[in-house]
mmCIF file of C-alpha atoms in Angstrom:
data_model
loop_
_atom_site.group_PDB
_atom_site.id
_atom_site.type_symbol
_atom_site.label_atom_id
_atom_site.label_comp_id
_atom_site.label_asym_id
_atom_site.label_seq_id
_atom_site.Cartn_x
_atom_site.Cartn_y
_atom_site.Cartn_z
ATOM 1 C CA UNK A 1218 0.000 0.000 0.000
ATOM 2 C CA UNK A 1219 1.386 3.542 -0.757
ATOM 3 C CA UNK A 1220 1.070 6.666 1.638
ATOM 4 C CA UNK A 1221 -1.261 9.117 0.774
ATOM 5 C CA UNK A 1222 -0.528 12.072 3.009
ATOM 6 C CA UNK A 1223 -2.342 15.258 3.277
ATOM 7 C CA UNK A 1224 -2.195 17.559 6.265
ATOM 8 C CA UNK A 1225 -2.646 20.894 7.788
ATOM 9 C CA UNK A 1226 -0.115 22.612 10.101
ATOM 10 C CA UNK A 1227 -1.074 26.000 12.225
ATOM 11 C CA UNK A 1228 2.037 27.860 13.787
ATOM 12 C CA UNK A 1229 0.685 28.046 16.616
ATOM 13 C CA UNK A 1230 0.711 26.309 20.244
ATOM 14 C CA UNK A 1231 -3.394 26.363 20.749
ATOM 15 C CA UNK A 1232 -5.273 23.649 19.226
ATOM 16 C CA UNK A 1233 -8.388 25.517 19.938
ATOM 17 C CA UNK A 1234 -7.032 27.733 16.595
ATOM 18 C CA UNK A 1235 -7.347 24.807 14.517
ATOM 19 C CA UNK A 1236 -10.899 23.841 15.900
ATOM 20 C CA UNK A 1237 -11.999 27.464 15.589
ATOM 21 C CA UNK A 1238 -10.780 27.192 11.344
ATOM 22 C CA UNK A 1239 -12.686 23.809 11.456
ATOM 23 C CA UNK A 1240 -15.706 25.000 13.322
ATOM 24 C CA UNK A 1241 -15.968 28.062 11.204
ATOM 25 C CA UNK A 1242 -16.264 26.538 7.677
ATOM 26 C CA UNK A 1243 -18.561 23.877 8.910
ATOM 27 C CA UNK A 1244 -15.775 21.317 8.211
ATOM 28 C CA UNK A 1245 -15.299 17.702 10.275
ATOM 29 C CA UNK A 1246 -11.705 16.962 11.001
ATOM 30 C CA UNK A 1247 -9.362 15.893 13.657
ATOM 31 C CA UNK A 1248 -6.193 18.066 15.495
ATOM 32 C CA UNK A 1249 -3.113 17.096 17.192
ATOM 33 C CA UNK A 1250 -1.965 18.881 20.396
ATOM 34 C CA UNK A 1251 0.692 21.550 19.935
ATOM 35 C CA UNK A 1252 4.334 20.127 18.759
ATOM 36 C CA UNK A 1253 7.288 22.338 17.867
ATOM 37 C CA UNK A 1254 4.858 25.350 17.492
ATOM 38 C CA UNK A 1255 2.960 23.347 14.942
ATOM 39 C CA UNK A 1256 -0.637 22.263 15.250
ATOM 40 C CA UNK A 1257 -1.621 19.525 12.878
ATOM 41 C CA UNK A 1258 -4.777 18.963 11.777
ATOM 42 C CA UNK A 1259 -6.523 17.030 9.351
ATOM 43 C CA UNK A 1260 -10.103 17.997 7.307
ATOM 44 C CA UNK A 1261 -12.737 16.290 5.641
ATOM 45 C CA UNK A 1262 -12.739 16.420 2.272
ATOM 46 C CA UNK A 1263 -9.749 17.959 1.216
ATOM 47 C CA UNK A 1264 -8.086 16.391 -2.456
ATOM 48 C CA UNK A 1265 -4.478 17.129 -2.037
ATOM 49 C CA UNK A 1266 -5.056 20.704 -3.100
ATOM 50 C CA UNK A 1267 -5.256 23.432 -0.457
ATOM 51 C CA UNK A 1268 -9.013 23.929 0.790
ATOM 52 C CA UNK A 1269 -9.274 28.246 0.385
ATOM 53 C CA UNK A 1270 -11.725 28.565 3.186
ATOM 54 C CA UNK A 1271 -9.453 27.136 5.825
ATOM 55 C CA UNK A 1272 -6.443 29.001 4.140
ATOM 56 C CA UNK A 1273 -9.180 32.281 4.260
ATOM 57 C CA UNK A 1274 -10.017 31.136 7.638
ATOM 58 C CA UNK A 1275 -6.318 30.864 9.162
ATOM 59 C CA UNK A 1276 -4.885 33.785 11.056
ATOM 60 C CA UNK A 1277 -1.476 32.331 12.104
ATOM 61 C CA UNK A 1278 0.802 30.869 9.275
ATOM 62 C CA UNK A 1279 -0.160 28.002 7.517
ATOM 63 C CA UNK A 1280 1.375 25.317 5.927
ATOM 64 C CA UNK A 1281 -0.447 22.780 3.667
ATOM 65 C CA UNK A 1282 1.712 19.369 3.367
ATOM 66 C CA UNK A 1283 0.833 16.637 0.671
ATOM 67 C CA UNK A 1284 2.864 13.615 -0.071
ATOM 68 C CA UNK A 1285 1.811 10.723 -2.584
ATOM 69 C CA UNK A 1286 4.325 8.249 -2.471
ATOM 70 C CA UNK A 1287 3.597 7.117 -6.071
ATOM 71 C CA UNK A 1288 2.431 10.228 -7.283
ATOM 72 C CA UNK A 1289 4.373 13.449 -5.717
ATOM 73 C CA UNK A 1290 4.690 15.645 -2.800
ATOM 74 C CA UNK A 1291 4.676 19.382 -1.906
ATOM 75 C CA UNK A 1292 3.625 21.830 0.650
ATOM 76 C CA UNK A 1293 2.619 25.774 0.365
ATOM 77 C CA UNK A 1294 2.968 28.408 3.065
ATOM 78 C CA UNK A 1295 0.561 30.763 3.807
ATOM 79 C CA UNK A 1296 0.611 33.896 6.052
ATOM 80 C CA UNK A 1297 -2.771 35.809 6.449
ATOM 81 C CA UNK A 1298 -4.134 33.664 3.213
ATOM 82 C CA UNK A 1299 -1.066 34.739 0.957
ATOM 83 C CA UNK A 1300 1.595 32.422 0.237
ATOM 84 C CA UNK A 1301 4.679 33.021 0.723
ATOM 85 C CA UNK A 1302 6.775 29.517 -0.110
ATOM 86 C CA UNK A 1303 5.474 26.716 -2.256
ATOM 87 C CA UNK A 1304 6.849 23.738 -3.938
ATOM 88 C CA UNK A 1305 5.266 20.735 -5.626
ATOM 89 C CA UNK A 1306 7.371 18.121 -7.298
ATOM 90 C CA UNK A 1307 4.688 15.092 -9.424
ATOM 91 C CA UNK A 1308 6.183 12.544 -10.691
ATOM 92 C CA UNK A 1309 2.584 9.869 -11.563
ATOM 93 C CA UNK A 1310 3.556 9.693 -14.971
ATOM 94 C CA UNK A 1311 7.006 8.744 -15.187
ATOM 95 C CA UNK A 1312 8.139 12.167 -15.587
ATOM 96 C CA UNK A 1313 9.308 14.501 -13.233
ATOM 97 C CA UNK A 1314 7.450 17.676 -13.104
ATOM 98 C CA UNK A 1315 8.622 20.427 -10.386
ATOM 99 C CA UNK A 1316 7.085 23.819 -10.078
ATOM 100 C CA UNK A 1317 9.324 26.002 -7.473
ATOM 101 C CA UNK A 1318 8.105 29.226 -8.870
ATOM 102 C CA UNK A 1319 7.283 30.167 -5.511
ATOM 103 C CA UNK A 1320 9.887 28.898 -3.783
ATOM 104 C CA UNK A 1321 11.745 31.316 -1.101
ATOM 105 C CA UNK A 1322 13.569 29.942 1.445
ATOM 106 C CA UNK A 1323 13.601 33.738 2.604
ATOM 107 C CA UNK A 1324 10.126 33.624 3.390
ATOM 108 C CA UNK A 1325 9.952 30.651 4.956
ATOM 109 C CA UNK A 1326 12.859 31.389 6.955
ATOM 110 C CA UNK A 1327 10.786 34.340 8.256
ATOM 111 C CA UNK A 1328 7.408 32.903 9.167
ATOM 112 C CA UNK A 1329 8.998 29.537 10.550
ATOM 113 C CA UNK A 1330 12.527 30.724 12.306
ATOM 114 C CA UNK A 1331 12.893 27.395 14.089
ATOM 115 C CA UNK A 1332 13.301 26.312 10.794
ATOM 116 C CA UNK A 1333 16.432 23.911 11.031
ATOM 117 C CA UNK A 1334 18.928 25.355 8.415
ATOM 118 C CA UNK A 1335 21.206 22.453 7.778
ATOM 119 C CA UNK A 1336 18.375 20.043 6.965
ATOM 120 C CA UNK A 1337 16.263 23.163 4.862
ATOM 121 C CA UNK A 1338 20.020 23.033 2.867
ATOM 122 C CA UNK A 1339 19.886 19.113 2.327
ATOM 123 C CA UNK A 1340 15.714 19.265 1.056
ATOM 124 C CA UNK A 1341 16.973 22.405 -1.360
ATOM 125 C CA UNK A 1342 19.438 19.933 -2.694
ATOM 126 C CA UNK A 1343 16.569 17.246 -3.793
ATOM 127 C CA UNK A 1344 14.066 20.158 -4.967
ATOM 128 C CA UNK A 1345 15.442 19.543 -8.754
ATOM 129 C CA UNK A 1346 15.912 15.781 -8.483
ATOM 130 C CA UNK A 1347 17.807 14.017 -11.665
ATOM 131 C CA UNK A 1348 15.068 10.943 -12.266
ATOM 132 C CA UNK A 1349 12.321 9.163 -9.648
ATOM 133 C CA UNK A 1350 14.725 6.608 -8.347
ATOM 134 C CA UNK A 1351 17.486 9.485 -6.398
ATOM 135 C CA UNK A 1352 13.925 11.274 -5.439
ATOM 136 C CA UNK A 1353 12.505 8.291 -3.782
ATOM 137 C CA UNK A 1354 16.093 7.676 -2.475
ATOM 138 C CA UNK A 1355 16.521 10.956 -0.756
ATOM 139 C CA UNK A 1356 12.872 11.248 0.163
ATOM 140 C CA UNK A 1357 13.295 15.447 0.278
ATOM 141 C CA UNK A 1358 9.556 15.298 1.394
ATOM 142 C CA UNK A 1359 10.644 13.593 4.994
ATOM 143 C CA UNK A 1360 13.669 16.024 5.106
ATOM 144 C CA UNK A 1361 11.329 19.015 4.587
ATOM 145 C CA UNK A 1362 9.180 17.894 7.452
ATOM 146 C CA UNK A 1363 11.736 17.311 9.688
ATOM 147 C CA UNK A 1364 13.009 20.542 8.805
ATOM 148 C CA UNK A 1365 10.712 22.736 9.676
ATOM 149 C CA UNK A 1366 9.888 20.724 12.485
ATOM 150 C CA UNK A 1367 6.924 18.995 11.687
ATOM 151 C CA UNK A 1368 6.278 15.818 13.896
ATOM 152 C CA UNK A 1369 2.537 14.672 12.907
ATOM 153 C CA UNK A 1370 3.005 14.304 8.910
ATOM 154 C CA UNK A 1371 3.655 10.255 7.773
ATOM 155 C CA UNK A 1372 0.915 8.365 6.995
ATOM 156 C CA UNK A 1373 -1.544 11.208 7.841
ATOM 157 C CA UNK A 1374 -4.930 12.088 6.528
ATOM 158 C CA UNK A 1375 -8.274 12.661 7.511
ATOM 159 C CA UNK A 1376 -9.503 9.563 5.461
ATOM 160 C CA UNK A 1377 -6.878 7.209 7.749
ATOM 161 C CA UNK A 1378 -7.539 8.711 11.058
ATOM 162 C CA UNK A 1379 -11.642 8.389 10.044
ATOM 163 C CA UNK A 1380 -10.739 4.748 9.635
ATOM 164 C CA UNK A 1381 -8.912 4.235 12.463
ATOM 165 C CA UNK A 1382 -9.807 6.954 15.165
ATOM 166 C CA UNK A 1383 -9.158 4.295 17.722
ATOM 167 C CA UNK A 1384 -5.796 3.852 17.514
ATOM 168 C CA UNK A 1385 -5.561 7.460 17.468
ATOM 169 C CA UNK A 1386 -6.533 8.473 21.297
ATOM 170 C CA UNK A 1387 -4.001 11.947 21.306
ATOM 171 C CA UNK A 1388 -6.228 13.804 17.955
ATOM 172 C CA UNK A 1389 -9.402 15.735 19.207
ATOM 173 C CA UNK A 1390 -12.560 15.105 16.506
ATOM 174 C CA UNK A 1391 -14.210 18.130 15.468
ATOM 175 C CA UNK A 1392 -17.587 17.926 14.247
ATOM 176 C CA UNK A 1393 -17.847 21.044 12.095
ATOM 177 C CA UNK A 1394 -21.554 21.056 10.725
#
């Protein structure tokens, strides 16, 4: 079975933030107690593309996080509903397809500044891989969450915590409708 990853991450240290973006768009989903300033949560319905009214709904920084082992992986930043650092790398049809036209490590230096430098220069290495093989290899997706200190982000999705919510006793469910 491949991963299918998609998450949310709100720099901040209250959960009750992440509820409150839930709660507001009438959205089901599940969040994670605080973790290196992040807090993770996961929504209902969301297709590996970043849902605008929780990205209209966030006040703190946002960061959207998708990896598809088979298919690609990439994340976008958001302060105040802008973005300010994105990167997507697909790779589902045997090419490699990488859109970093929004890239700026400036930027994301700025709204995450525990960002961990040495392992931000090691993903920035992989972010123009040479063929699927070195990608899958380096796995820049893993080094990107580590960098900016993400610890809720492997094997993570609304759709596998909804399946399993049992085995999940430290997520809060939040009925949004």
């Amino acid at each position: 079975m491949s991963e299918f990853s998609e998450s949310y991450h709100l720099r901040s240290e209250q959960p009750e933030d992440a509820i409150e973006i839930l709660r507001s768009i009438q959205c089901n989903g599940y969040v994670y107690r605080p973790s290196n300033g992040w807090v993770t949560f996961l929504a209902e319905g969301s297709a590996f593309e970043p849902d605008e009214r929780i990205v209209a709904a966030a006040v703190h920084p946002l960061l959207h996080y998708v990896y598809a082992e088979d298919y690609g992986w990439g994340f976008t930043l958001y302060n105040r509903g802008a973005v300010v650092s994105r990167y997507h790398c697909n790779w589902g049809d045997d090419e490699l397809h990488v859109d970093d036209s929004e890239y700026s490590r400036a930027n994301l230096q700025q709204v995450v500044p525990s960002v961990q430098l040495e392992l931000l220069d090691d993903v920035e290495q992989w972010l123009h891989p040479h063929d699927i093989d070195e990608l899958l290899t380096a796995e820049p997706a893993k080094l990107f969450a580590h960098a900016v200190g993400l610890v809720h982000y492997n094997w993570l999705s609304y759709d596998y915590i909804e399946r399993d919510s049992a085995n999940s006793p430290e997520v809060t469910r939040v009925i949004g409708a």
